[in-house]
PDB file of C-alpha atoms and ligand atoms in Angstrom:
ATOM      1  CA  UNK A   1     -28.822 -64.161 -87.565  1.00 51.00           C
ATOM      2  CA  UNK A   2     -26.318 -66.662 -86.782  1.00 51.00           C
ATOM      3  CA  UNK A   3     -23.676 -63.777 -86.405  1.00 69.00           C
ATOM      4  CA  UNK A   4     -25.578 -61.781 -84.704  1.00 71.00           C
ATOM      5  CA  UNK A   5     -26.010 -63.485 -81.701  1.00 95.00           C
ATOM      6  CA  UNK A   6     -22.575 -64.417 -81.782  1.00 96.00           C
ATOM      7  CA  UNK A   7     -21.458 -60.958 -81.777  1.00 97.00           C
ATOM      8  CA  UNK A   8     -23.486 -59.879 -78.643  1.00 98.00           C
ATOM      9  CA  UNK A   9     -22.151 -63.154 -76.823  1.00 98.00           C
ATOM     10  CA  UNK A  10     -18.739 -61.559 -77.430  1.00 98.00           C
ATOM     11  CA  UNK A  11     -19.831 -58.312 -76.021  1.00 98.00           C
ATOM     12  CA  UNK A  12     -21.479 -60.116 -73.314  1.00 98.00           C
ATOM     13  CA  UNK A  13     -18.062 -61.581 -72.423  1.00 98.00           C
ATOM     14  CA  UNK A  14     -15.746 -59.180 -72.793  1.00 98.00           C
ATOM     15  CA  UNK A  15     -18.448 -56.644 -70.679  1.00 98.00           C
ATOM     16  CA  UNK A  16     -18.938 -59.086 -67.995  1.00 98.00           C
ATOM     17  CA  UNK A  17     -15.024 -59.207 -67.640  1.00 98.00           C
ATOM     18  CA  UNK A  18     -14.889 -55.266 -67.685  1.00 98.00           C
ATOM     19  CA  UNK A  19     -17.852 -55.630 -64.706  1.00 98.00           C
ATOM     20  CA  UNK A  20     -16.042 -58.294 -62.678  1.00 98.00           C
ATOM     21  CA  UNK A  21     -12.997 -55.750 -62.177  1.00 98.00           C
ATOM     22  CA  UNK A  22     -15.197 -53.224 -61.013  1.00 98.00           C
ATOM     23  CA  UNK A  23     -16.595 -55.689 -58.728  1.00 97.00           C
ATOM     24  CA  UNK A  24     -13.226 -56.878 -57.436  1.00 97.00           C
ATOM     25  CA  UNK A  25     -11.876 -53.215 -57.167  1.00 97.00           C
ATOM     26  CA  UNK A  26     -14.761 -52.773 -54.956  1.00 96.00           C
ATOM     27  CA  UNK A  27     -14.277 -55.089 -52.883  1.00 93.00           C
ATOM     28  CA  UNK A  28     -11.332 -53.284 -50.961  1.00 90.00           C
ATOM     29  CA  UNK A  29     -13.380 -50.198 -50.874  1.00 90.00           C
ATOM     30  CA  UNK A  30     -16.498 -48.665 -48.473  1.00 86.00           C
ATOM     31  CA  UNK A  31     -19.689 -50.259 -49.259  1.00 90.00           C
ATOM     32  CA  UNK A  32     -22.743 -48.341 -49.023  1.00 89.00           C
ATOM     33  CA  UNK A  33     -25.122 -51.928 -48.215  1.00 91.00           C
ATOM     34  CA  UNK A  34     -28.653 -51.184 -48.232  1.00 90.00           C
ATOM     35  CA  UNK A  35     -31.948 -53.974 -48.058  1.00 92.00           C
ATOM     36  CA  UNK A  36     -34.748 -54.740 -50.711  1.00 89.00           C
ATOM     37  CA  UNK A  37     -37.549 -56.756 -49.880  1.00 86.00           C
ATOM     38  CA  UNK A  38     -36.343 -57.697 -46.456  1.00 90.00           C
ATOM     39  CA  UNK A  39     -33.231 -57.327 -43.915  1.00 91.00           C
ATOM     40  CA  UNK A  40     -31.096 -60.154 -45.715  1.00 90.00           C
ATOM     41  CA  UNK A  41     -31.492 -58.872 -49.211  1.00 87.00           C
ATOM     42  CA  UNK A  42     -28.937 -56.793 -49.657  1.00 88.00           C
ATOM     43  CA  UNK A  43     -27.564 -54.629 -52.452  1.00 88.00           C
ATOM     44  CA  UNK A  44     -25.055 -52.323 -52.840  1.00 92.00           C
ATOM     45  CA  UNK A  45     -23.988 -49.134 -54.918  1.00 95.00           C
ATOM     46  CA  UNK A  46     -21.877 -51.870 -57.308  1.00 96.00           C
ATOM     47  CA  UNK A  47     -24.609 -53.484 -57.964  1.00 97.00           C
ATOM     48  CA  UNK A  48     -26.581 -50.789 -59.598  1.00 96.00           C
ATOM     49  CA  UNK A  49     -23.366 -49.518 -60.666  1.00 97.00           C
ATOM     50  CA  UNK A  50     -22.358 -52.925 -62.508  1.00 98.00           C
ATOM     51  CA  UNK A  51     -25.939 -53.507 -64.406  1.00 98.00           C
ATOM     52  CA  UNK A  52     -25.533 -49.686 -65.401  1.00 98.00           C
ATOM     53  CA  UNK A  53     -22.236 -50.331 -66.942  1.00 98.00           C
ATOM     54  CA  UNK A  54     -23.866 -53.305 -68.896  1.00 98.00           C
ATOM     55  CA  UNK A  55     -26.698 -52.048 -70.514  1.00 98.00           C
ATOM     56  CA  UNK A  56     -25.215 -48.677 -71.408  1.00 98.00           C
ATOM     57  CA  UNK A  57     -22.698 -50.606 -73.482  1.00 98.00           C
ATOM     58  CA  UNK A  58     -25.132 -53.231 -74.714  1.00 98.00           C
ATOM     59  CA  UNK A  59     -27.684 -50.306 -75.902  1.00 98.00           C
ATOM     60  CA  UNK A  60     -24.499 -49.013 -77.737  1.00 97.00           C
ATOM     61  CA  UNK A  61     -24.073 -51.669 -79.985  1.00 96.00           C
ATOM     62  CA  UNK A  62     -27.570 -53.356 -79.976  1.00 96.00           C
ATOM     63  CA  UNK A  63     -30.075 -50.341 -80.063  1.00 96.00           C
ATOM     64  CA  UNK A  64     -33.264 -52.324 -79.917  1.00 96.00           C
ATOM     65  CA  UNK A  65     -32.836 -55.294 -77.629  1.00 97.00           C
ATOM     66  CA  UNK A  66     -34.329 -55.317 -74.099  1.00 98.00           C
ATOM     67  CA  UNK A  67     -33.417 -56.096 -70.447  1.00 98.00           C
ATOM     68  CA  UNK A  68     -34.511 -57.941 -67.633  1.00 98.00           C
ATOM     69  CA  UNK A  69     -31.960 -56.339 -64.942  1.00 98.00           C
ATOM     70  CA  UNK A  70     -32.102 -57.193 -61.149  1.00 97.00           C
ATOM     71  CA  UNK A  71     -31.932 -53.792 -60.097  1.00 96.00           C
ATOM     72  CA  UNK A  72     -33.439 -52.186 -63.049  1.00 97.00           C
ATOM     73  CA  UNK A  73     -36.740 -54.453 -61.723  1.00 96.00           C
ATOM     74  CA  UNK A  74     -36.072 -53.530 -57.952  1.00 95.00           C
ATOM     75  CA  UNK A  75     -36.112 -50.284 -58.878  1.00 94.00           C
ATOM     76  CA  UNK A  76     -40.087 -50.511 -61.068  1.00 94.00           C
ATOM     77  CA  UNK A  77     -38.823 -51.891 -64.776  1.00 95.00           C
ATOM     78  CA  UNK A  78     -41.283 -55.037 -65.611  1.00 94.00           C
ATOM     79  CA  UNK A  79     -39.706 -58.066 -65.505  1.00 96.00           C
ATOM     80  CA  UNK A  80     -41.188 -59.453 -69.195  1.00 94.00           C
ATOM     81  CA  UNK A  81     -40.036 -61.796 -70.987  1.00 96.00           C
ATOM     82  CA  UNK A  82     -41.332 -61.732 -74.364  1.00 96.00           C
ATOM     83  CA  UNK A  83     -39.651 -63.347 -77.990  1.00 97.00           C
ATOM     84  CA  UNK A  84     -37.637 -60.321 -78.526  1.00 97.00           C
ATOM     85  CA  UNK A  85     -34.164 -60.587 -77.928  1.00 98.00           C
ATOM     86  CA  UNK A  86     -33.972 -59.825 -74.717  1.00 98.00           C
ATOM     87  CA  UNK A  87     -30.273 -59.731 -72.334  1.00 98.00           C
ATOM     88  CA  UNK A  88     -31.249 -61.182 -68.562  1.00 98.00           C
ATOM     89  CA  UNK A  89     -28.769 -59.576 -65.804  1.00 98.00           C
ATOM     90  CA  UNK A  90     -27.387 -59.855 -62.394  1.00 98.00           C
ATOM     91  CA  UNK A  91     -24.937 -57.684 -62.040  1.00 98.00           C
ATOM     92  CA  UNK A  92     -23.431 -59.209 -58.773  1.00 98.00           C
ATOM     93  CA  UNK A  93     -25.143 -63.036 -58.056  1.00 98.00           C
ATOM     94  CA  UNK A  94     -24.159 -63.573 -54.375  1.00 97.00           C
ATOM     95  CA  UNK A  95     -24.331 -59.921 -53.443  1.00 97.00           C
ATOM     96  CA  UNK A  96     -24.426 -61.048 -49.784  1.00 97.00           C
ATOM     97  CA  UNK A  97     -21.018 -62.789 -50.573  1.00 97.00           C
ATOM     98  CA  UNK A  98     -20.031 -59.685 -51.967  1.00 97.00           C
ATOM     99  CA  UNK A  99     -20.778 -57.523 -48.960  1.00 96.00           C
ATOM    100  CA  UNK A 100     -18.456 -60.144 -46.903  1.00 96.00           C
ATOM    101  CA  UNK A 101     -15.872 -60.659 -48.899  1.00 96.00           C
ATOM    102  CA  UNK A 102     -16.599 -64.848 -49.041  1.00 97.00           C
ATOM    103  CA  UNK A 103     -14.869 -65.802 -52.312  1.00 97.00           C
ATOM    104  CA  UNK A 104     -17.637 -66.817 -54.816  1.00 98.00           C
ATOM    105  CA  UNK A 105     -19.086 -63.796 -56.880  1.00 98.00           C
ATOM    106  CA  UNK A 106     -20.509 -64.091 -60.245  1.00 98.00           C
ATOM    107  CA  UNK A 107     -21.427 -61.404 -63.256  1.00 98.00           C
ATOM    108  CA  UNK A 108     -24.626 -63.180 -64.745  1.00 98.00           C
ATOM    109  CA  UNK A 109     -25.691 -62.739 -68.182  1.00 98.00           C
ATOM    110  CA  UNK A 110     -28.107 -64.487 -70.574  1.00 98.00           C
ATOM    111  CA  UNK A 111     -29.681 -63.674 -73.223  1.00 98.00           C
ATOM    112  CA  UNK A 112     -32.793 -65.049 -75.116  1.00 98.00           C
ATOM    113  CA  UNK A 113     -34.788 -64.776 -78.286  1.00 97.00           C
ATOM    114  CA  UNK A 114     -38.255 -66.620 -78.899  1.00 97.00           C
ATOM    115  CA  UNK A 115     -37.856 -67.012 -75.239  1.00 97.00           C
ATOM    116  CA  UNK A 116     -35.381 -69.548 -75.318  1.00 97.00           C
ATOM    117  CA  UNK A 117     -31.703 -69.019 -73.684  1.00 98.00           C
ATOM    118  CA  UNK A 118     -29.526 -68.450 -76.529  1.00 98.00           C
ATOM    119  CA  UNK A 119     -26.529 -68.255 -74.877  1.00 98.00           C
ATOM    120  CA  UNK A 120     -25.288 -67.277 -71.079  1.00 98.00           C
ATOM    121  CA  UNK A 121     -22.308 -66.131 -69.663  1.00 98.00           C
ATOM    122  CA  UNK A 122     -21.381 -66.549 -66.111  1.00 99.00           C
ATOM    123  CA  UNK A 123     -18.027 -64.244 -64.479  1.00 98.00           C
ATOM    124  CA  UNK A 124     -16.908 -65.576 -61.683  1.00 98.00           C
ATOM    125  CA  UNK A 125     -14.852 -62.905 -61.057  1.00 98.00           C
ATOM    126  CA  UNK A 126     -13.014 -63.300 -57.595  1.00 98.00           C
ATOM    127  CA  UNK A 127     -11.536 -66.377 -59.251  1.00 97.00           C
ATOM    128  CA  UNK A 128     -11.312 -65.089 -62.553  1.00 98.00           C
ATOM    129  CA  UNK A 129     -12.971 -67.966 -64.346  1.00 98.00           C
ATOM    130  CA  UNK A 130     -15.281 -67.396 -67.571  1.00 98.00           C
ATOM    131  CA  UNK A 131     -17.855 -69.968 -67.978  1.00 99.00           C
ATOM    132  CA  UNK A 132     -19.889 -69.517 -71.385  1.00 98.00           C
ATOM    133  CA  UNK A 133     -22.319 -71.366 -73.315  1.00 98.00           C
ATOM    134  CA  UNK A 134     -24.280 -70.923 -76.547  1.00 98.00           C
ATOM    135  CA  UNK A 135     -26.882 -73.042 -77.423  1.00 97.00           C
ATOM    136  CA  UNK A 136     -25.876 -76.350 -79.643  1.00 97.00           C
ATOM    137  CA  UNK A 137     -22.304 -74.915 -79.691  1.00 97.00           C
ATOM    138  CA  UNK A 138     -21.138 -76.913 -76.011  1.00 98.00           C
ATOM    139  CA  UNK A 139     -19.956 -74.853 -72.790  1.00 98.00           C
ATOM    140  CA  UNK A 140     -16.556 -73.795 -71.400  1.00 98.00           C
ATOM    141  CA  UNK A 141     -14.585 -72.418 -68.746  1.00 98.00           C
ATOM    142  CA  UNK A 142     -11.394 -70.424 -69.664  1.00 98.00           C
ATOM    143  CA  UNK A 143     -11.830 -71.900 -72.813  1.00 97.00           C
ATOM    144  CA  UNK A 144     -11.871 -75.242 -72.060  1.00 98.00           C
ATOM    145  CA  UNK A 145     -15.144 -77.689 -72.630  1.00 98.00           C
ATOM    146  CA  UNK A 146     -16.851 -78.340 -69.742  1.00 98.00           C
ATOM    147  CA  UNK A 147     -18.560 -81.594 -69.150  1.00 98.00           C
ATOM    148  CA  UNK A 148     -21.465 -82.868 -65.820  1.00 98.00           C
ATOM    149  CA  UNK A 149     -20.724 -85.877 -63.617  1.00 98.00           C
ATOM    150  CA  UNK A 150     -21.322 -89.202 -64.929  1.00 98.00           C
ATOM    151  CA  UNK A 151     -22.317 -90.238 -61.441  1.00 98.00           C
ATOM    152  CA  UNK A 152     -26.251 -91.519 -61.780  1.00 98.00           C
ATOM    153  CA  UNK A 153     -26.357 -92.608 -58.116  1.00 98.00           C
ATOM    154  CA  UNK A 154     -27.791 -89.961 -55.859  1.00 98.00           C
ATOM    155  CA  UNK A 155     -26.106 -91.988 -52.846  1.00 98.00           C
ATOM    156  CA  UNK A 156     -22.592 -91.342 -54.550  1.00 98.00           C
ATOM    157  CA  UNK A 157     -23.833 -87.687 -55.116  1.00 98.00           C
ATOM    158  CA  UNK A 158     -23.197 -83.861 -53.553  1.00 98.00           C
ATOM    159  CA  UNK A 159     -25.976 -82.067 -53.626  1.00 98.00           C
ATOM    160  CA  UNK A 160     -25.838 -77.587 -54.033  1.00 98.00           C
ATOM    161  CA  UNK A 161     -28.415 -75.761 -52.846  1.00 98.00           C
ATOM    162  CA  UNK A 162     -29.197 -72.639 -50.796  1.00 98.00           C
ATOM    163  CA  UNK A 163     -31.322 -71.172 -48.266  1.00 95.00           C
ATOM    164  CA  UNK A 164     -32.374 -67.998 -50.114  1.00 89.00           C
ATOM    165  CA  UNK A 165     -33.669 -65.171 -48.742  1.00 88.00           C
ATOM    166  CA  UNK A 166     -37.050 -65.945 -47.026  1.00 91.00           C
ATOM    167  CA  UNK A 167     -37.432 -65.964 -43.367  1.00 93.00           C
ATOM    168  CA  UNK A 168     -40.789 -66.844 -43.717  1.00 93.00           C
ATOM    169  CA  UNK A 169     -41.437 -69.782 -40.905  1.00 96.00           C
ATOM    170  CA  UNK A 170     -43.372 -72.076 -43.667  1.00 96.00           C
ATOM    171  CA  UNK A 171     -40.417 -71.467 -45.772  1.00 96.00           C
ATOM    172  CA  UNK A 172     -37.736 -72.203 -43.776  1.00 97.00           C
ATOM    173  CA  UNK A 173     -39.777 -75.105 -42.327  1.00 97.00           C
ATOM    174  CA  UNK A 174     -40.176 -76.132 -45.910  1.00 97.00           C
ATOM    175  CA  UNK A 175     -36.448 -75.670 -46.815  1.00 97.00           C
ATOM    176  CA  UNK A 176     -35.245 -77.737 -43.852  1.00 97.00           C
ATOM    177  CA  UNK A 177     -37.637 -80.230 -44.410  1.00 98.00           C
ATOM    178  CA  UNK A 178     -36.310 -81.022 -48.387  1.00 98.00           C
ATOM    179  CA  UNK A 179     -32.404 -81.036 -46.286  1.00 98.00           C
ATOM    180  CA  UNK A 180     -33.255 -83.463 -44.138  1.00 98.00           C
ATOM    181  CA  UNK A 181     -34.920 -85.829 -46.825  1.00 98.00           C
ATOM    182  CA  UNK A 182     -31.987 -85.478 -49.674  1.00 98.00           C
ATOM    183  CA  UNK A 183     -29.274 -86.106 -46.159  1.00 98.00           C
ATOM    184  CA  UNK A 184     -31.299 -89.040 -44.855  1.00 98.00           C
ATOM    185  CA  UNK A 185     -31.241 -90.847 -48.914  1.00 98.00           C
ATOM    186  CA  UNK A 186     -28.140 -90.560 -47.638  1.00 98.00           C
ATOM    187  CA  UNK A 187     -25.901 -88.270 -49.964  1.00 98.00           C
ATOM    188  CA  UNK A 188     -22.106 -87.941 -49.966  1.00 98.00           C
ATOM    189  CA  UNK A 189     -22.935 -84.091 -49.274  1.00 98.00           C
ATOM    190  CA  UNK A 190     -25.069 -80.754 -49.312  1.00 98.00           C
ATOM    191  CA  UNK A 191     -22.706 -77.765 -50.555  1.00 98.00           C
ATOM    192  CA  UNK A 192     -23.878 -73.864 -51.371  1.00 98.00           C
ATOM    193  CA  UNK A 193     -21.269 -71.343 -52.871  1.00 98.00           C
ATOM    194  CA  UNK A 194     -23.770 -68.742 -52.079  1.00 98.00           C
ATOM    195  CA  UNK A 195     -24.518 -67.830 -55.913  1.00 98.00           C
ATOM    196  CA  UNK A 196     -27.421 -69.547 -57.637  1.00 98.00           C
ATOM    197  CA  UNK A 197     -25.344 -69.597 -61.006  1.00 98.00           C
ATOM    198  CA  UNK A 198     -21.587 -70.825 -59.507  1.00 98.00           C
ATOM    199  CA  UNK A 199     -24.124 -73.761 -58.040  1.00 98.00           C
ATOM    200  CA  UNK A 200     -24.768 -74.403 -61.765  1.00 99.00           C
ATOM    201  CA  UNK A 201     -21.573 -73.753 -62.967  1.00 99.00           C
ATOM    202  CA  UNK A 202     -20.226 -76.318 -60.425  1.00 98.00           C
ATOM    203  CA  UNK A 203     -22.935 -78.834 -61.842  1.00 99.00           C
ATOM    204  CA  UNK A 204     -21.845 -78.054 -65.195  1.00 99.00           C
ATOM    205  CA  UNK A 205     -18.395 -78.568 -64.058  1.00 98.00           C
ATOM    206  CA  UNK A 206     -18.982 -82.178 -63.062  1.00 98.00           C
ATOM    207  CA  UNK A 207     -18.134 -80.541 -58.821  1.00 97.00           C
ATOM    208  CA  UNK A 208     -21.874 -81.393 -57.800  1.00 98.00           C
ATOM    209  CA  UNK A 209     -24.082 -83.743 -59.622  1.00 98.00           C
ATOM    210  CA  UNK A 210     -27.040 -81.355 -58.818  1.00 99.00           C
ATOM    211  CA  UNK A 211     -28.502 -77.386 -57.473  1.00 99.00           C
ATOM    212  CA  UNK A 212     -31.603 -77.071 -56.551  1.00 98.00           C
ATOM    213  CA  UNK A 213     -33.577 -73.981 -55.100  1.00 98.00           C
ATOM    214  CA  UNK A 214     -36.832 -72.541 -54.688  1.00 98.00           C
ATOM    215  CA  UNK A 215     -37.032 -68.803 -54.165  1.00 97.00           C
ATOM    216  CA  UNK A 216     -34.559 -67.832 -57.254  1.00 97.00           C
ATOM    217  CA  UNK A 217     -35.210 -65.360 -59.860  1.00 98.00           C
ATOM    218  CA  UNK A 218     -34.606 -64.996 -63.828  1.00 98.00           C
ATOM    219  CA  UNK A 219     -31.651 -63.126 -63.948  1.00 98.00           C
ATOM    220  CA  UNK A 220     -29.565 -65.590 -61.133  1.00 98.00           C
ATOM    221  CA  UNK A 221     -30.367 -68.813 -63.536  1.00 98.00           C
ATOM    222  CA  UNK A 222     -30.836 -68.298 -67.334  1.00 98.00           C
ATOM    223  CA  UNK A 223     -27.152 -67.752 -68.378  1.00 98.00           C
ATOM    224  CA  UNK A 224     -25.791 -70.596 -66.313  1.00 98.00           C
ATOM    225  CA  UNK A 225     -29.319 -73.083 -67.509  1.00 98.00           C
ATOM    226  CA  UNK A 226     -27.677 -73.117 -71.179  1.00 98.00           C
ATOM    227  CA  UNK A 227     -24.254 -73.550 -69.418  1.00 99.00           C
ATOM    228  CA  UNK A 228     -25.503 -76.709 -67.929  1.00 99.00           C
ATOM    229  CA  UNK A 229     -27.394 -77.996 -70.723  1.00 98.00           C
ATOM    230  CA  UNK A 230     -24.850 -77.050 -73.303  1.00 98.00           C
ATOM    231  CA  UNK A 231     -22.116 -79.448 -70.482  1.00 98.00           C
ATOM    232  CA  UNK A 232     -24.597 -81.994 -70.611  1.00 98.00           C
ATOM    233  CA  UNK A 233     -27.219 -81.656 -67.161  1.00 98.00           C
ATOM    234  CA  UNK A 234     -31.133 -81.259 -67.386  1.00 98.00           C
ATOM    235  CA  UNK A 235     -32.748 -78.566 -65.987  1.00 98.00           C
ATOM    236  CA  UNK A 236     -36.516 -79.583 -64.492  1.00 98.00           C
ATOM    237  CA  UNK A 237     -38.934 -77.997 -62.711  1.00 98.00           C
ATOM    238  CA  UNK A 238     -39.019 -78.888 -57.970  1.00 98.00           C
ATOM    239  CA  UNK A 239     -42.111 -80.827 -59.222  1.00 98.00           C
ATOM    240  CA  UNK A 240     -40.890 -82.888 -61.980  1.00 98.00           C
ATOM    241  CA  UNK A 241     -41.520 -81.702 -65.603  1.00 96.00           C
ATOM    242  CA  UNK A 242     -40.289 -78.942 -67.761  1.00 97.00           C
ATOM    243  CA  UNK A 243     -38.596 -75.877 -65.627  1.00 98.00           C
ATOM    244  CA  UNK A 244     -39.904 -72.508 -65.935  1.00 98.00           C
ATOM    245  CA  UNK A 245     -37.326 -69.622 -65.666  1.00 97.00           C
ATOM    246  CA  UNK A 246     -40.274 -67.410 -64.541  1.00 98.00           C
ATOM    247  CA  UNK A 247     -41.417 -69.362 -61.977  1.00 98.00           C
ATOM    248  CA  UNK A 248     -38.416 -68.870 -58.884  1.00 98.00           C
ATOM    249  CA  UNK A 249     -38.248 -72.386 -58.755  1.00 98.00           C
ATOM    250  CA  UNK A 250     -35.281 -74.991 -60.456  1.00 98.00           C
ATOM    251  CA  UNK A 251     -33.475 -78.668 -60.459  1.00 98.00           C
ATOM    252  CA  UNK A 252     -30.015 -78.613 -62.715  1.00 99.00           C
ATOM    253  CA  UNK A 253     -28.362 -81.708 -62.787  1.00 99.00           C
ATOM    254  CA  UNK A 254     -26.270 -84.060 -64.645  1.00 98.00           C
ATOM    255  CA  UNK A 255     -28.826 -86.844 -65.394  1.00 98.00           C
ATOM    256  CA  UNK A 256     -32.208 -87.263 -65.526  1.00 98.00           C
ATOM    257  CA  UNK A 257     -31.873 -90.220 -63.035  1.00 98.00           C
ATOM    258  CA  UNK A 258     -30.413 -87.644 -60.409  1.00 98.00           C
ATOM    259  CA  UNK A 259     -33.022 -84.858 -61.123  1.00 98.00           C
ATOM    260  CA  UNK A 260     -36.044 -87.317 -60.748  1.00 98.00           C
ATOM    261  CA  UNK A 261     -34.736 -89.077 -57.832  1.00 98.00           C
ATOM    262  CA  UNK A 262     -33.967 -85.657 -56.258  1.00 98.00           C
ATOM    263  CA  UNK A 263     -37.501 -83.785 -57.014  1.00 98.00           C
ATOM    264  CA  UNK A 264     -39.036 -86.780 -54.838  1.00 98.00           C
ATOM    265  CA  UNK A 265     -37.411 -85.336 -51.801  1.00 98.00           C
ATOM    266  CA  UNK A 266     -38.089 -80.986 -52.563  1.00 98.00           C
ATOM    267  CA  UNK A 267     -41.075 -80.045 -50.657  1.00 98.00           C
ATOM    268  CA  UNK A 268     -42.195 -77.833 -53.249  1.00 97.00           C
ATOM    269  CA  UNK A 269     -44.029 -74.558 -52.815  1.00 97.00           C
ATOM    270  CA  UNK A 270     -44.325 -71.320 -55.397  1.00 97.00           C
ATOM    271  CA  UNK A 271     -43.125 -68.095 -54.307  1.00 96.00           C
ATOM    272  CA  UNK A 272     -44.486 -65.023 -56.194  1.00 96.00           C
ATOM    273  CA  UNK A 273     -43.491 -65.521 -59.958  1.00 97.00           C
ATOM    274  CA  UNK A 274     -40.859 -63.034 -61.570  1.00 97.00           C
ATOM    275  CA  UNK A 275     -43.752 -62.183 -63.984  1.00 96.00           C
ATOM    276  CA  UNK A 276     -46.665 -61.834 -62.091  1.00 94.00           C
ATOM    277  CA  UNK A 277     -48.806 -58.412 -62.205  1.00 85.00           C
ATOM    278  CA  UNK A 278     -47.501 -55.944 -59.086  1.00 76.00           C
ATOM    279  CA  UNK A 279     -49.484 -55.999 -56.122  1.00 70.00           C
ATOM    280  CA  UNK A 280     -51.469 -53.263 -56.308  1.00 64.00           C
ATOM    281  CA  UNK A 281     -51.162 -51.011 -53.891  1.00 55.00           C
TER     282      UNK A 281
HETATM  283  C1  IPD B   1     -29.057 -64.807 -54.750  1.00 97.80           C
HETATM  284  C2  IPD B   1     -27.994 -65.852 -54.810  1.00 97.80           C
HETATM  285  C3  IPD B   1     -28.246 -66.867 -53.710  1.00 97.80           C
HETATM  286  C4  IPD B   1     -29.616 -67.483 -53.819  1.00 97.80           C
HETATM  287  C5  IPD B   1     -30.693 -66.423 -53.904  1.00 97.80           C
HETATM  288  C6  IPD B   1     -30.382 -65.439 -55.008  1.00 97.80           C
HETATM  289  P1  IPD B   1     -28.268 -62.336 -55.448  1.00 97.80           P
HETATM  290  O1  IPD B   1     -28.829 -63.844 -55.755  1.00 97.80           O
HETATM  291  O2  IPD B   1     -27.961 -66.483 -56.066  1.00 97.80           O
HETATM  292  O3  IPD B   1     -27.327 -67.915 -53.802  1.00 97.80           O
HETATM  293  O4  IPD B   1     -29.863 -68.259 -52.679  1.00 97.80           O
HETATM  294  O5  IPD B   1     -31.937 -67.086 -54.143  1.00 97.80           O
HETATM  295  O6  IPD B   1     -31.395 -64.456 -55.064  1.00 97.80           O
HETATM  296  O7  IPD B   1     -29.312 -61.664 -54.600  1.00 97.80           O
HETATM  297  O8  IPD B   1     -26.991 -62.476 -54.725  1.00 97.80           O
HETATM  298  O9  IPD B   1     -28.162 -61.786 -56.804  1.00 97.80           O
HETATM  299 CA1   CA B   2     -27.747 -59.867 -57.705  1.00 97.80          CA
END
């Protein structure tokens, strides 16, 4: 099986590259923007026309995987992960980026067997860098190995993070109130590129020492969680504990030390899980 994974991380690379020039050659065209679950959740025609592109040429090669694609779920798929291998997708990670033309856009894809990431590449394709990772086999960018921050002290630290998509008053009461802790520790800094997986990439980089966010979903984190475990970061759950790609909420960081000390300060809460049963009507 061995060579068969590492033939569809090939094809993941090579099609994510193919997607990131559609998604720059859009970028100096009309956008048709239109909203999902609420006015600042955006998506576009690339988007849909990106994730298309993918799986058409992944079901060409690999007839009987499955997908878990953004806007293949906006649009009714289930979002299931089960131990088949299965390729995770966001076709444009910081589509609000994307609609104004701020630099950091990502082509997101992981893919997982037995439920476990296998390996994940992340496009970030205004800047044309390739971050990839397969599991027990180290991660890169252009090539070369990547490698976290050896800085343990959360005072010495910059901090990623975002502030999602949720207007919610708890929410954003809840998402100011984990800011103000992690600035008052104090930290060096609080940065957000505005994509869920260049955050991780920039922790796997050794940039940040550690992204957290609550409110994320499946497809923005699994390729870039084996990028940052594979550059050696933990992932962990807001709470503490193991993290849960299902369950919208996730630490990545360079140490243990910084993930614990920083999961003291998240007020936690649990948005609707990517695999929970639709609402019925
Ligand atoms: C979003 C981005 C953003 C994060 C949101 C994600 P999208 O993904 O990663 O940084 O704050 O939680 O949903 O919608 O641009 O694919
Ligand atoms: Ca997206």
């Amino acid at each position: 099986m061995v060579d068969a994974w590492q033939s569809a991380m090939d094809h993941a690379v090579a099609v994510a590259r193919k997607a990131g020039q559609v998604v720059r050659e859009a970028l100096s065209e009309d956008m048709k923007v239109t909203t999902k679950s609420c006015s600042v959740d955006l998506v576009t025609l690339t988007d849909q026309k990106v994730e298309q592109l993918i799986i058409q040429s992944v079901k060409e090669k690999f007839s009987n995987h499955r997908f878990i694609g953004e806007e293949s779920v906006a649009s009714g798929e289930p979002c299931v992960l089960t131990e088949a291998p299965t390729w995770i997708i966001d076709p444009i990670d910081g589509t609000t980026n994307f609609v104004h033309a701020f630099p950091f856009v990502a082509v997101s894809i992981g893919f997982s067997v037995n439920k476990q990431v296998e390996f994940g590449v992340v496009y970030s394709c205004l800047d044309d860098k390739m971050f990839t990772a397969r599991k027990g086999k180290g991660a890169f960018c252009n090539g070369e190995p990547l490698q976290v921050s050896d800085q343990t002290d959360i005072k010495q630290a910059i901090i990623a993070t975002e502030f999602g998509s949720s207007r919610a008053p708890e929410t954003v009461d809840k998402i100011f109130c984990s800011l103000r802790n992690i600035l008052s520790i104090p930290v060096h800094g609080v940065r957000g590129a505005g994509t869920a997986a260049i955050n991780m990439c920039l922790v796997a980089s050794g940039c940040v020492e550690a992204y957290y966010e609550i409110g994320i979903h499946v497809w923005d984190v699994a390729a870039a969680s084996v990028i940052v475990s594979e550059a050696g970061g933990v992932l962990m759950d807001v709470e503490g504990g193991e993290v849960d790609l299902m369950s919208r909420r996730i630490v990545a960081a360079n140490s243990k030390t910084v993930a614990e000390r920083l999961v003291r300060e998240i007020a936690s809460f649990q948005p609707i899980r990517d695999d929970a049963p639709p609402l019925k009507e």
